[in-house]
Amino acid sequence: MNSMKSLLNKNATPAQTVISTVCKIAKGEKVVIVANPETNLIAQDIYTEALAAGAHPTLIYQPAKKSMDSAEPAVIGALKSEPDVFFSISHVKLGKDPEAAANPYKTEDGRTFDHIFDYLLDGKKTMRAVWTPGLTKDMFDRTVNIDYTLLADRCAKLGKKYDNAVSVHVTAPGGTDITVPVEGRKGLFDDGDFSKPGSGGNIPAGEVFISPVVGDPKVDGSGCNGTIVFDGSMTFGDGDSIIKTPIEVTVKNGFVQQVKGAEEAKRLLATIEDAETKAVKMEKEGKLPAGQGEIYKRNARNIGELGIGLNPAATITGNMLEDEKAFRTCHFAIGQNYDGDAPSLIHLDGVVRNPTIVITYKDGSTFTALENGELKIQDSILKKAMGAIKS
């Protein structure tokens, strides 16, 4: 029994867990926390614990930002100070970086970044970060103190299952039936270990995800092809919601062709069309480099992510930050991806319940990651613990 107990972390407060276990903040580190009035209690807790750890935290408030809004100049300025650790404790979003959108940051290997946050985290890899779009005090209290050793084990195992994969077939009782090309892509994961420069993710943590190969509208059979039926929850331009009437999305050659359903479908389509219109407008206004407006417009319909939820404390509540981490679900994102070759103004996650996910490899073999929502990987940590108990 002692071996099982050692896997659990129930003694620390959620803020202490984030500072000591998730980020492993050390004495003397520079920490910037950006929050909104709606998230002040969580932000203050994190500030207090960072201070107690001997770090040098700074807490900044800005008004809540929606998907298309820009961050306040002071927030961008705080990022330019290049902190060791950055927390975006956001009611909705951190906000865009208009300066970088017009003049992207570039790395020595030629990659471009339209936000200084992404440049420091993924480009220079000098910063580690936590971002929490939509985090509530209730969610923070329920979903943070989990077994991160077990989560890391599951994420590593499932993420590795994408090695040498060529495609993923996702089906679900709600009507989802789509093939996702992933050859050459890496499985990524949010395992709650943000202790090294260049690492970061959500709180609550707990998902494995991958960016599908980007399709070509002119090449038949390229990209994702099939139907996604969102029947859990969805991110819209005006916020997240539990889906009352399923949204049926037809995908061809990697891009959304048709959106069918009721009011939720109309909200989704309106958000996509708004991103398309604004992308073209931003280029005309010089807010995007020449030629980028059409690229951003096209990618507003791109399938940018396939993710699998792995946080045992998460449930579907109508808040995507938690919903996409829930067991027995997968999620797809419409818009920008994580590999940097499909920039867009949006990244709209939608949850599918009880999926079956089958990965196909170059040699023709397959692996079923989920079957009707049930995770099909072995937990070596628990297996060792149970073996110790029996012995």
Short mmCIF file of C-alpha atoms in Angstrom, two decimals:
data_model
loop_
_atom_site.label_atom_id
_atom_site.label_comp_id
_atom_site.label_asym_id
_atom_site.label_seq_id
_atom_site.Cartn_x
_atom_site.Cartn_y
_atom_site.Cartn_z
CA MET A 1 0.00 0.00 0.00
CA ASN A 2 2.90 2.40 0.71
CA SER A 3 4.07 2.06 -2.91
CA MET A 4 0.65 3.14 -4.15
CA LYS A 5 0.49 6.10 -1.78
CA SER A 6 3.87 7.35 -2.96
CA LEU A 7 2.40 7.94 -6.40
CA LEU A 8 -0.16 10.42 -5.13
CA ASN A 9 0.26 14.10 -4.21
CA LYS A 10 -2.48 15.25 -1.87
CA ASN A 11 -0.57 17.32 0.69
CA ALA A 12 0.32 20.45 -1.29
CA THR A 13 -2.09 23.19 -2.32
CA PRO A 14 -2.69 23.50 -6.08
CA ALA A 15 -0.49 26.62 -6.27
CA GLN A 16 2.31 24.87 -4.38
CA THR A 17 2.06 21.93 -6.76
CA VAL A 18 2.33 24.21 -9.80
CA ILE A 19 5.37 26.04 -8.40
CA SER A 20 7.27 23.08 -6.92
CA THR A 21 6.19 20.03 -8.97
CA VAL A 22 5.05 21.34 -12.35
CA CYS A 23 7.48 24.22 -12.93
CA LYS A 24 10.12 23.46 -10.28
CA ILE A 25 10.75 27.17 -9.82
CA ALA A 26 14.12 27.87 -8.22
CA LYS A 27 15.47 30.66 -6.05
CA GLY A 28 16.37 33.78 -8.02
CA GLU A 29 14.33 32.98 -11.13
CA LYS A 30 12.42 35.77 -12.85
CA VAL A 31 8.71 34.95 -13.02
CA VAL A 32 6.04 37.00 -14.84
CA ILE A 33 2.35 36.30 -14.17
CA VAL A 34 -0.30 37.88 -16.41
CA ALA A 35 -3.89 37.64 -15.20
CA ASN A 36 -7.33 39.20 -15.56
CA PRO A 37 -9.54 40.45 -12.72
CA GLU A 38 -11.60 37.27 -13.18
CA THR A 39 -8.56 35.07 -12.35
CA ASN A 40 -7.10 37.19 -9.54
CA LEU A 41 -7.37 34.57 -6.77
CA ILE A 42 -5.43 31.93 -8.69
CA ALA A 43 -2.83 34.44 -9.88
CA GLN A 44 -2.30 35.75 -6.36
CA ASP A 45 -1.81 32.20 -5.02
CA ILE A 46 0.81 31.51 -7.69
CA TYR A 47 2.53 34.83 -6.99
CA THR A 48 2.66 34.06 -3.26
CA GLU A 49 4.11 30.59 -3.76
CA ALA A 50 6.67 31.82 -6.31
CA LEU A 51 7.78 34.42 -3.77
CA ALA A 52 8.00 31.74 -1.07
CA ALA A 53 10.23 29.68 -3.40
CA GLY A 54 12.71 32.56 -3.54
CA ALA A 55 11.86 33.65 -7.08
CA HIS A 56 11.32 37.24 -8.26
CA PRO A 57 7.67 37.29 -9.40
CA THR A 58 5.85 40.16 -11.11
CA LEU A 59 2.05 40.12 -11.37
CA ILE A 60 0.32 42.10 -14.13
CA TYR A 61 -3.41 42.51 -14.77
CA GLN A 62 -5.02 43.25 -18.11
CA PRO A 63 -8.67 43.15 -19.24
CA ALA A 64 -9.92 39.73 -20.40
CA LYS A 65 -9.01 39.13 -24.04
CA LYS A 66 -11.01 37.21 -26.65
CA SER A 67 -9.57 35.18 -29.52
CA MET A 68 -9.10 38.12 -31.88
CA ASP A 69 -7.95 40.70 -29.29
CA SER A 70 -4.39 41.95 -28.80
CA ALA A 71 -2.56 41.75 -25.50
CA GLU A 72 -1.88 45.05 -23.76
CA PRO A 73 1.46 46.66 -24.75
CA ALA A 74 2.66 46.34 -21.13
CA VAL A 75 2.14 42.57 -21.31
CA ILE A 76 4.18 42.32 -24.52
CA GLY A 77 6.79 44.51 -22.83
CA ALA A 78 6.91 42.14 -19.86
CA LEU A 79 7.54 39.23 -22.21
CA LYS A 80 10.34 41.19 -23.87
CA SER A 81 12.10 41.18 -20.49
CA GLU A 82 12.57 37.44 -21.20
CA PRO A 83 11.48 35.89 -17.90
CA ASP A 84 12.59 32.41 -16.88
CA VAL A 85 8.97 31.41 -16.31
CA PHE A 86 5.80 32.96 -17.70
CA PHE A 87 2.25 32.32 -16.49
CA SER A 88 -0.77 33.34 -18.55
CA ILE A 89 -3.63 32.93 -16.07
CA SER A 90 -6.26 34.06 -18.55
CA HIS A 91 -10.04 34.19 -18.33
CA VAL A 92 -10.09 33.61 -22.10
CA LYS A 93 -6.83 34.33 -23.96
CA LEU A 94 -3.48 36.05 -23.45
CA GLY A 95 -4.03 38.18 -26.54
CA LYS A 96 -2.19 38.51 -29.84
CA ASP A 97 1.11 40.30 -30.47
CA PRO A 98 0.37 42.85 -33.26
CA GLU A 99 4.00 43.95 -33.56
CA ALA A 100 5.22 40.39 -34.15
CA ALA A 101 2.28 39.64 -36.47
CA ALA A 102 3.38 42.49 -38.74
CA ASN A 103 7.12 41.74 -38.35
CA PRO A 104 7.54 38.12 -37.22
CA TYR A 105 10.46 36.99 -35.08
CA LYS A 106 12.87 34.70 -36.92
CA THR A 107 15.21 32.01 -35.64
CA GLU A 108 18.56 31.10 -37.18
CA ASP A 109 17.02 27.99 -38.75
CA GLY A 110 14.45 30.11 -40.60
CA ARG A 111 11.37 29.56 -38.45
CA THR A 112 9.05 32.54 -37.93
CA PHE A 113 6.89 33.41 -34.93
CA ASP A 114 4.01 35.89 -34.83
CA HIS A 115 4.05 36.21 -31.03
CA ILE A 116 6.99 36.87 -28.70
CA PHE A 117 5.58 34.24 -26.32
CA ASP A 118 6.00 31.52 -28.97
CA TYR A 119 9.39 32.89 -29.99
CA LEU A 120 10.81 32.68 -26.46
CA LEU A 121 9.18 29.30 -25.70
CA ASP A 122 9.51 27.39 -28.98
CA GLY A 123 12.04 29.46 -30.93
CA LYS A 124 14.81 30.49 -28.54
CA LYS A 125 13.70 27.93 -25.93
CA THR A 126 14.87 30.21 -23.13
CA MET A 127 11.54 30.36 -21.31
CA ARG A 128 9.18 27.84 -19.79
CA ALA A 129 5.51 28.63 -19.51
CA VAL A 130 2.03 27.78 -18.27
CA TRP A 131 -1.08 29.02 -20.05
CA THR A 132 -4.60 28.52 -18.74
CA PRO A 133 -7.30 29.92 -21.06
CA GLY A 134 -10.57 29.76 -19.12
CA LEU A 135 -9.18 28.52 -15.80
CA THR A 136 -11.56 28.80 -12.84
CA LYS A 137 -10.86 28.44 -9.12
CA ASP A 138 -13.04 25.32 -8.98
CA MET A 139 -11.15 23.73 -11.88
CA PHE A 140 -7.80 24.70 -10.36
CA ASP A 141 -8.73 23.11 -7.05
CA ARG A 142 -10.06 19.87 -8.64
CA THR A 143 -7.60 19.07 -11.42
CA VAL A 144 -4.10 20.16 -10.39
CA ASN A 145 -3.22 17.75 -7.57
CA ILE A 146 -2.98 14.59 -9.62
CA ASP A 147 -0.31 11.89 -9.91
CA TYR A 148 2.16 13.49 -12.33
CA THR A 149 4.41 10.41 -12.33
CA LEU A 150 1.56 8.33 -13.71
CA LEU A 151 0.51 11.08 -16.12
CA ALA A 152 4.05 11.37 -17.49
CA ASP A 153 4.20 7.59 -17.95
CA ARG A 154 0.94 7.53 -19.89
CA CYS A 155 1.91 10.56 -22.01
CA ALA A 156 5.32 9.11 -22.89
CA LYS A 157 3.86 5.74 -23.85
CA LEU A 158 1.04 7.15 -25.94
CA GLY A 159 3.21 9.83 -27.52
CA LYS A 160 5.74 7.21 -28.61
CA LYS A 161 2.98 5.30 -30.38
CA TYR A 162 3.13 8.00 -33.07
CA ASP A 163 6.73 7.06 -33.98
CA ASN A 164 6.81 5.83 -37.61
CA ALA A 165 3.04 6.32 -37.92
CA VAL A 166 1.56 7.29 -41.27
CA SER A 167 -2.10 7.82 -40.42
CA VAL A 168 -4.72 7.73 -37.69
CA HIS A 169 -8.31 6.59 -38.16
CA VAL A 170 -10.80 8.07 -35.70
CA THR A 171 -14.37 6.83 -35.37
CA ALA A 172 -16.98 7.45 -32.68
CA PRO A 173 -20.61 6.54 -31.90
CA GLY A 174 -21.69 10.12 -32.67
CA GLY A 175 -20.74 9.73 -36.33
CA THR A 176 -17.09 10.77 -36.50
CA ASP A 177 -15.19 8.89 -39.20
CA ILE A 178 -12.01 10.58 -40.36
CA THR A 179 -8.51 9.62 -41.51
CA VAL A 180 -5.69 11.85 -40.27
CA PRO A 181 -2.26 11.76 -42.00
CA VAL A 182 0.65 12.09 -39.54
CA GLU A 183 3.71 10.79 -41.41
CA GLY A 184 6.77 12.74 -40.30
CA ARG A 185 4.93 14.36 -37.41
CA LYS A 186 5.88 13.88 -33.77
CA GLY A 187 3.53 13.04 -30.95
CA LEU A 188 3.51 15.92 -28.45
CA PHE A 189 2.23 15.87 -24.91
CA ASP A 190 1.26 18.03 -21.98
CA ASP A 191 2.40 15.93 -19.02
CA GLY A 192 2.68 18.67 -16.41
CA ASP A 193 6.50 18.75 -16.41
CA PHE A 194 7.45 22.30 -17.33
CA SER A 195 10.80 22.35 -15.57
CA LYS A 196 13.17 22.78 -18.53
CA PRO A 197 13.62 25.82 -20.83
CA GLY A 198 11.42 25.45 -23.89
CA SER A 199 8.81 23.37 -22.06
CA GLY A 200 5.28 24.48 -21.26
CA GLY A 201 1.62 23.63 -21.41
CA ASN A 202 -1.74 23.91 -19.76
CA ILE A 203 -2.88 23.71 -16.20
CA PRO A 204 -4.76 21.44 -15.88
CA ALA A 205 -2.29 19.25 -17.77
CA GLY A 206 -2.99 15.89 -19.35
CA GLU A 207 -3.12 15.27 -23.09
CA VAL A 208 -1.20 13.76 -26.00
CA PHE A 209 -1.62 15.58 -29.30
CA ILE A 210 -0.29 15.74 -32.84
CA SER A 211 -0.54 18.12 -35.79
CA PRO A 212 -1.95 16.41 -38.90
CA VAL A 213 -0.01 16.80 -42.13
CA VAL A 214 -1.37 19.93 -43.83
CA GLY A 215 -3.42 19.17 -46.90
CA ASP A 216 -3.64 20.87 -50.27
CA PRO A 217 -7.08 21.95 -51.48
CA LYS A 218 -6.00 21.16 -55.04
CA VAL A 219 -4.69 17.65 -54.31
CA ASP A 220 -7.34 14.99 -53.83
CA GLY A 221 -6.68 12.68 -50.90
CA SER A 222 -4.18 14.98 -49.21
CA GLY A 223 -4.58 16.03 -45.57
CA CYS A 224 -7.43 14.88 -43.34
CA ASN A 225 -10.48 13.42 -45.02
CA GLY A 226 -13.83 12.40 -43.55
CA THR A 227 -16.35 13.61 -41.01
CA ILE A 228 -15.94 14.96 -37.49
CA VAL A 229 -19.01 15.10 -35.28
CA PHE A 230 -18.36 17.27 -32.25
CA ASP A 231 -20.68 16.04 -29.47
CA GLY A 232 -18.87 17.08 -26.29
CA SER A 233 -18.01 20.76 -26.21
CA MET A 234 -16.64 23.40 -28.57
CA THR A 235 -14.62 26.60 -28.56
CA PHE A 236 -16.25 29.50 -30.39
CA GLY A 237 -15.13 33.07 -30.94
CA ASP A 238 -17.36 34.17 -28.06
CA GLY A 239 -16.38 31.39 -25.63
CA ASP A 240 -16.75 27.66 -24.91
CA SER A 241 -19.98 25.68 -24.60
CA ILE A 242 -21.25 22.15 -24.06
CA ILE A 243 -22.79 21.03 -27.34
CA LYS A 244 -26.54 20.47 -27.23
CA THR A 245 -26.93 19.56 -30.89
CA PRO A 246 -23.93 17.80 -32.47
CA ILE A 247 -21.90 19.73 -35.02
CA GLU A 248 -21.12 17.75 -38.18
CA VAL A 249 -18.01 18.96 -40.00
CA THR A 250 -17.08 17.61 -43.42
CA VAL A 251 -13.33 17.69 -44.09
CA LYS A 252 -11.74 17.32 -47.52
CA ASN A 253 -8.04 17.50 -48.35
CA GLY A 254 -7.29 18.82 -44.88
CA PHE A 255 -9.82 21.66 -44.72
CA VAL A 256 -13.35 22.17 -43.44
CA GLN A 257 -15.80 22.11 -46.36
CA GLN A 258 -19.16 22.11 -44.61
CA VAL A 259 -20.55 22.70 -41.12
CA LYS A 260 -23.99 21.30 -40.32
CA GLY A 261 -26.13 21.33 -37.17
CA ALA A 262 -28.14 23.83 -35.17
CA GLU A 263 -27.17 27.02 -33.31
CA GLU A 264 -23.76 25.70 -32.26
CA ALA A 265 -22.91 24.95 -35.91
CA LYS A 266 -23.82 28.50 -36.86
CA ARG A 267 -21.57 29.86 -34.10
CA LEU A 268 -18.67 27.73 -35.31
CA LEU A 269 -19.10 28.74 -38.94
CA ALA A 270 -19.40 32.41 -37.96
CA THR A 271 -16.12 32.17 -36.02
CA ILE A 272 -14.33 30.57 -38.97
CA GLU A 273 -15.67 33.13 -41.44
CA ASP A 274 -14.73 35.99 -39.11
CA ALA A 275 -11.14 34.69 -38.99
CA GLU A 276 -11.07 34.46 -42.79
CA THR A 277 -12.33 38.02 -43.24
CA LYS A 278 -10.02 39.50 -40.62
CA ALA A 279 -6.95 37.78 -42.05
CA VAL A 280 -7.41 39.49 -45.42
CA LYS A 281 -8.21 42.81 -43.73
CA MET A 282 -5.12 42.62 -41.52
CA GLU A 283 -2.87 42.18 -44.53
CA LYS A 284 -4.41 45.20 -46.26
CA GLU A 285 -3.83 47.24 -43.10
CA GLY A 286 -0.19 46.11 -42.88
CA LYS A 287 -0.84 44.03 -39.76
CA LEU A 288 0.27 40.87 -41.56
CA PRO A 289 3.17 40.56 -44.03
CA ALA A 290 2.33 40.65 -47.73
CA GLY A 291 0.85 37.35 -48.87
CA GLN A 292 0.11 36.12 -45.36
CA GLY A 293 -3.53 37.21 -45.36
CA GLU A 294 -4.54 34.50 -47.82
CA ILE A 295 -2.49 31.89 -45.95
CA TYR A 296 -4.15 32.79 -42.64
CA LYS A 297 -7.54 32.79 -44.37
CA ARG A 298 -7.00 29.31 -45.84
CA ASN A 299 -5.80 27.89 -42.53
CA ALA A 300 -8.89 29.11 -40.69
CA ARG A 301 -10.40 25.86 -42.04
CA ASN A 302 -7.35 23.66 -41.45
CA ILE A 303 -7.52 20.66 -39.12
CA GLY A 304 -4.67 21.65 -36.83
CA GLU A 305 -4.72 19.07 -34.04
CA LEU A 306 -5.82 15.65 -32.89
CA GLY A 307 -5.56 15.31 -29.11
CA ILE A 308 -6.39 12.66 -26.50
CA GLY A 309 -7.40 13.55 -22.92
CA LEU A 310 -5.47 11.94 -20.04
CA ASN A 311 -6.27 13.88 -16.84
CA PRO A 312 -8.24 11.56 -14.51
CA ALA A 313 -9.70 14.51 -12.56
CA ALA A 314 -11.05 16.30 -15.65
CA THR A 315 -14.66 16.14 -16.82
CA ILE A 316 -16.68 17.78 -19.60
CA THR A 317 -17.97 21.02 -18.12
CA GLY A 318 -18.27 23.34 -21.10
CA ASN A 319 -14.81 24.79 -20.45
CA MET A 320 -12.36 23.58 -23.09
CA LEU A 321 -9.29 23.94 -20.91
CA GLU A 322 -10.63 21.06 -18.80
CA ASP A 323 -12.80 19.28 -21.36
CA GLU A 324 -9.96 18.43 -23.76
CA LYS A 325 -8.10 16.72 -20.89
CA ALA A 326 -11.00 14.43 -19.93
CA PHE A 327 -10.68 10.66 -20.21
CA ARG A 328 -12.77 8.85 -22.86
CA THR A 329 -12.47 11.80 -25.25
CA CYS A 330 -10.43 13.09 -28.13
CA HIS A 331 -10.46 16.56 -29.61
CA PHE A 332 -9.78 18.14 -32.97
CA ALA A 333 -8.79 21.76 -33.54
CA ILE A 334 -9.81 23.88 -36.48
CA GLY A 335 -7.20 26.49 -37.43
CA GLN A 336 -3.56 26.88 -36.42
CA ASN A 337 -1.46 23.80 -35.72
CA TYR A 338 1.52 23.14 -33.42
CA ASP A 339 4.15 22.45 -36.09
CA GLY A 340 4.24 26.02 -37.38
CA ASP A 341 3.28 25.30 -40.99
CA ALA A 342 -0.38 26.34 -40.74
CA PRO A 343 -0.60 29.81 -39.15
CA SER A 344 -4.09 31.12 -38.48
CA LEU A 345 -5.91 33.63 -36.32
CA ILE A 346 -7.86 30.83 -34.60
CA HIS A 347 -7.40 27.46 -32.92
CA LEU A 348 -10.85 26.11 -32.10
CA ASP A 349 -10.92 22.88 -30.11
CA GLY A 350 -13.90 20.55 -30.22
CA VAL A 351 -14.46 17.39 -28.16
CA VAL A 352 -15.58 13.99 -29.47
CA ARG A 353 -16.91 11.46 -26.94
CA ASN A 354 -15.95 7.77 -26.71
CA PRO A 355 -13.72 7.58 -29.80
CA THR A 356 -11.92 4.60 -31.25
CA ILE A 357 -8.46 5.66 -32.43
CA VAL A 358 -6.37 3.32 -34.60
CA ILE A 359 -2.81 4.26 -35.61
CA THR A 360 -1.35 2.74 -38.80
CA TYR A 361 2.41 2.42 -39.34
CA LYS A 362 4.72 2.31 -42.35
CA ASP A 363 4.92 -1.50 -42.23
CA GLY A 364 1.13 -1.80 -42.33
CA SER A 365 0.73 -2.75 -38.67
CA THR A 366 -1.75 -0.96 -36.42
CA PHE A 367 -2.22 0.01 -32.79
CA THR A 368 -5.55 0.82 -31.14
CA ALA A 369 -4.91 3.71 -28.73
CA LEU A 370 -8.53 4.06 -27.61
CA GLU A 371 -11.46 1.72 -28.12
CA ASN A 372 -14.87 3.21 -27.46
CA GLY A 373 -13.12 5.68 -25.18
CA GLU A 374 -11.08 3.12 -23.24
CA LEU A 375 -7.32 3.78 -23.11
CA LYS A 376 -5.37 0.78 -24.43
CA ILE A 377 -1.90 1.37 -23.03
CA GLN A 378 -0.41 -0.32 -19.97
CA ASP A 379 0.52 1.75 -16.95
CA SER A 380 4.00 0.53 -16.02
CA ILE A 381 4.04 2.67 -12.89
CA LEU A 382 0.86 1.12 -11.51
CA LYS A 383 1.98 -2.31 -12.69
CA LYS A 384 5.19 -1.97 -10.63
CA ALA A 385 3.23 -0.68 -7.66
CA MET A 386 0.78 -3.58 -7.77
CA GLY A 387 3.70 -6.00 -8.09
CA ALA A 388 5.28 -4.49 -4.96
CA ILE A 389 2.00 -4.86 -3.07
CA LYS A 390 1.67 -8.54 -4.05
CA SER A 391 5.25 -9.26 -3.04
#
